[in-house]
């Protein structure tokens, strides 16, 4: 490096155009983004609650020797929860 720095003083044009085209430019857009982030946080926290319930509840319900079953049975559940989480987050983004 030769020690030169570049300072950008404004948003890139493409980002500005995309925000304006999506209607998220200005104060109303900031409020909408905050609502979307809050909605997605609630969705994520509910998914985390399900994961914690499975991690704590399933071992309590099984015998001590059944750890292999618990380990193998949880993998499809994790994948299903990930798909559900993704679909709920995408649905929240599409909701007006």
PDB file of C-alpha atoms in Angstrom:
ATOM      1  CA  UNK A   1       0.000   0.000   0.000  1.00  0.00           C
ATOM      2  CA  UNK A   2       1.197   3.494  -0.723  1.00  0.00           C
ATOM      3  CA  UNK A   3      -0.610   5.193   2.181  1.00  0.00           C
ATOM      4  CA  UNK A   4      -3.342   6.808   0.084  1.00  0.00           C
ATOM      5  CA  UNK A   5      -6.891   6.833   1.432  1.00  0.00           C
ATOM      6  CA  UNK A   6     -10.166   7.354  -0.306  1.00  0.00           C
ATOM      7  CA  UNK A   7     -13.048   8.982   1.564  1.00  0.00           C
ATOM      8  CA  UNK A   8     -16.569   8.589   0.275  1.00  0.00           C
ATOM      9  CA  UNK A   9     -18.889  11.316   1.492  1.00  0.00           C
ATOM     10  CA  UNK A  10     -22.270  10.030   0.279  1.00  0.00           C
ATOM     11  CA  UNK A  11     -24.156   6.795  -0.213  1.00  0.00           C
ATOM     12  CA  UNK A  12     -23.450   4.928  -3.418  1.00  0.00           C
ATOM     13  CA  UNK A  13     -25.943   5.832  -6.141  1.00  0.00           C
ATOM     14  CA  UNK A  14     -27.241   2.276  -6.564  1.00  0.00           C
ATOM     15  CA  UNK A  15     -28.184   2.012  -2.878  1.00  0.00           C
ATOM     16  CA  UNK A  16     -29.887   5.405  -2.959  1.00  0.00           C
ATOM     17  CA  UNK A  17     -31.894   4.460  -6.061  1.00  0.00           C
ATOM     18  CA  UNK A  18     -32.891   1.104  -4.578  1.00  0.00           C
ATOM     19  CA  UNK A  19     -34.108   2.750  -1.357  1.00  0.00           C
ATOM     20  CA  UNK A  20     -36.124   5.313  -3.307  1.00  0.00           C
ATOM     21  CA  UNK A  21     -37.573   2.666  -5.663  1.00  0.00           C
ATOM     22  CA  UNK A  22     -38.645   0.458  -2.747  1.00  0.00           C
ATOM     23  CA  UNK A  23     -40.264   3.382  -0.959  1.00  0.00           C
ATOM     24  CA  UNK A  24     -37.897   3.122   2.015  1.00  0.00           C
ATOM     25  CA  UNK A  25     -36.261   6.497   1.541  1.00  0.00           C
ATOM     26  CA  UNK A  26     -36.651   9.037   4.354  1.00  0.00           C
ATOM     27  CA  UNK A  27     -38.189   8.851   7.826  1.00  0.00           C
ATOM     28  CA  UNK A  28     -41.042   6.570   6.784  1.00  0.00           C
ATOM     29  CA  UNK A  29     -38.534   4.093   5.395  1.00  0.00           C
ATOM     30  CA  UNK A  30     -36.537   4.120   8.628  1.00  0.00           C
ATOM     31  CA  UNK A  31     -39.707   3.376  10.616  1.00  0.00           C
ATOM     32  CA  UNK A  32     -40.604   0.534   8.269  1.00  0.00           C
ATOM     33  CA  UNK A  33     -37.107  -0.925   8.584  1.00  0.00           C
ATOM     34  CA  UNK A  34     -37.319  -0.739  12.393  1.00  0.00           C
ATOM     35  CA  UNK A  35     -40.681  -2.540  12.348  1.00  0.00           C
ATOM     36  CA  UNK A  36     -39.275  -5.205  10.027  1.00  0.00           C
ATOM     37  CA  UNK A  37     -36.256  -5.724  12.257  1.00  0.00           C
ATOM     38  CA  UNK A  38     -38.485  -6.008  15.346  1.00  0.00           C
ATOM     39  CA  UNK A  39     -40.717  -8.527  13.548  1.00  0.00           C
ATOM     40  CA  UNK A  40     -37.701 -10.599  12.507  1.00  0.00           C
ATOM     41  CA  UNK A  41     -36.269 -10.432  16.042  1.00  0.00           C
ATOM     42  CA  UNK A  42     -39.544 -11.826  17.448  1.00  0.00           C
ATOM     43  CA  UNK A  43     -39.461 -14.616  14.861  1.00  0.00           C
ATOM     44  CA  UNK A  44     -35.838 -15.439  15.710  1.00  0.00           C
ATOM     45  CA  UNK A  45     -36.527 -15.447  19.463  1.00  0.00           C
ATOM     46  CA  UNK A  46     -39.422 -17.855  19.018  1.00  0.00           C
ATOM     47  CA  UNK A  47     -37.155 -20.171  17.021  1.00  0.00           C
ATOM     48  CA  UNK A  48     -34.484 -19.970  19.727  1.00  0.00           C
ATOM     49  CA  UNK A  49     -37.123 -20.834  22.335  1.00  0.00           C
ATOM     50  CA  UNK A  50     -38.056 -23.946  20.343  1.00  0.00           C
ATOM     51  CA  UNK A  51     -34.405 -24.996  20.074  1.00  0.00           C
ATOM     52  CA  UNK A  52     -33.817 -24.510  23.808  1.00  0.00           C
ATOM     53  CA  UNK A  53     -36.969 -26.460  24.612  1.00  0.00           C
ATOM     54  CA  UNK A  54     -35.735 -29.342  22.457  1.00  0.00           C
ATOM     55  CA  UNK A  55     -32.213 -29.237  23.871  1.00  0.00           C
ATOM     56  CA  UNK A  56     -33.425 -29.261  27.456  1.00  0.00           C
ATOM     57  CA  UNK A  57     -36.658 -31.232  27.159  1.00  0.00           C
ATOM     58  CA  UNK A  58     -35.684 -34.129  24.942  1.00  0.00           C
ATOM     59  CA  UNK A  59     -32.776 -35.399  27.075  1.00  0.00           C
ATOM     60  CA  UNK A  60     -34.989 -35.193  30.168  1.00  0.00           C
ATOM     61  CA  UNK A  61     -37.609 -37.393  28.505  1.00  0.00           C
ATOM     62  CA  UNK A  62     -35.200 -40.135  27.387  1.00  0.00           C
ATOM     63  CA  UNK A  63     -33.226 -42.720  29.295  1.00  0.00           C
ATOM     64  CA  UNK A  64     -29.511 -42.011  29.884  1.00  0.00           C
ATOM     65  CA  UNK A  65     -28.463 -44.611  27.275  1.00  0.00           C
ATOM     66  CA  UNK A  66     -30.499 -43.091  24.478  1.00  0.00           C
ATOM     67  CA  UNK A  67     -28.120 -40.246  23.624  1.00  0.00           C
ATOM     68  CA  UNK A  68     -27.383 -41.692  20.203  1.00  0.00           C
ATOM     69  CA  UNK A  69     -31.095 -41.628  19.343  1.00  0.00           C
ATOM     70  CA  UNK A  70     -31.416 -38.064  20.619  1.00  0.00           C
ATOM     71  CA  UNK A  71     -28.374 -36.972  18.613  1.00  0.00           C
ATOM     72  CA  UNK A  72     -29.530 -38.549  15.366  1.00  0.00           C
ATOM     73  CA  UNK A  73     -33.186 -37.572  15.739  1.00  0.00           C
ATOM     74  CA  UNK A  74     -32.420 -33.901  16.311  1.00  0.00           C
ATOM     75  CA  UNK A  75     -30.647 -33.318  12.993  1.00  0.00           C
ATOM     76  CA  UNK A  76     -33.827 -33.383  10.858  1.00  0.00           C
ATOM     77  CA  UNK A  77     -35.547 -31.210  13.471  1.00  0.00           C
ATOM     78  CA  UNK A  78     -32.756 -28.600  13.230  1.00  0.00           C
ATOM     79  CA  UNK A  79     -33.077 -28.578   9.461  1.00  0.00           C
ATOM     80  CA  UNK A  80     -36.855 -28.219   9.628  1.00  0.00           C
ATOM     81  CA  UNK A  81     -36.565 -25.368  12.141  1.00  0.00           C
ATOM     82  CA  UNK A  82     -34.040 -23.618   9.882  1.00  0.00           C
ATOM     83  CA  UNK A  83     -36.393 -23.855   6.904  1.00  0.00           C
ATOM     84  CA  UNK A  84     -39.339 -22.585   8.966  1.00  0.00           C
ATOM     85  CA  UNK A  85     -37.233 -19.707  10.318  1.00  0.00           C
ATOM     86  CA  UNK A  86     -36.143 -18.719   6.814  1.00  0.00           C
ATOM     87  CA  UNK A  87     -39.691 -18.800   5.427  1.00  0.00           C
ATOM     88  CA  UNK A  88     -41.072 -16.769   8.331  1.00  0.00           C
ATOM     89  CA  UNK A  89     -38.336 -14.140   7.959  1.00  0.00           C
ATOM     90  CA  UNK A  90     -38.915 -13.876   4.203  1.00  0.00           C
ATOM     91  CA  UNK A  91     -42.675 -13.602   4.743  1.00  0.00           C
ATOM     92  CA  UNK A  92     -42.075 -10.787   7.227  1.00  0.00           C
ATOM     93  CA  UNK A  93     -40.004  -8.942   4.622  1.00  0.00           C
ATOM     94  CA  UNK A  94     -42.749  -9.263   1.987  1.00  0.00           C
ATOM     95  CA  UNK A  95     -45.511  -8.129   4.368  1.00  0.00           C
ATOM     96  CA  UNK A  96     -46.467  -4.478   3.818  1.00  0.00           C
TER      97      UNK A  96
END
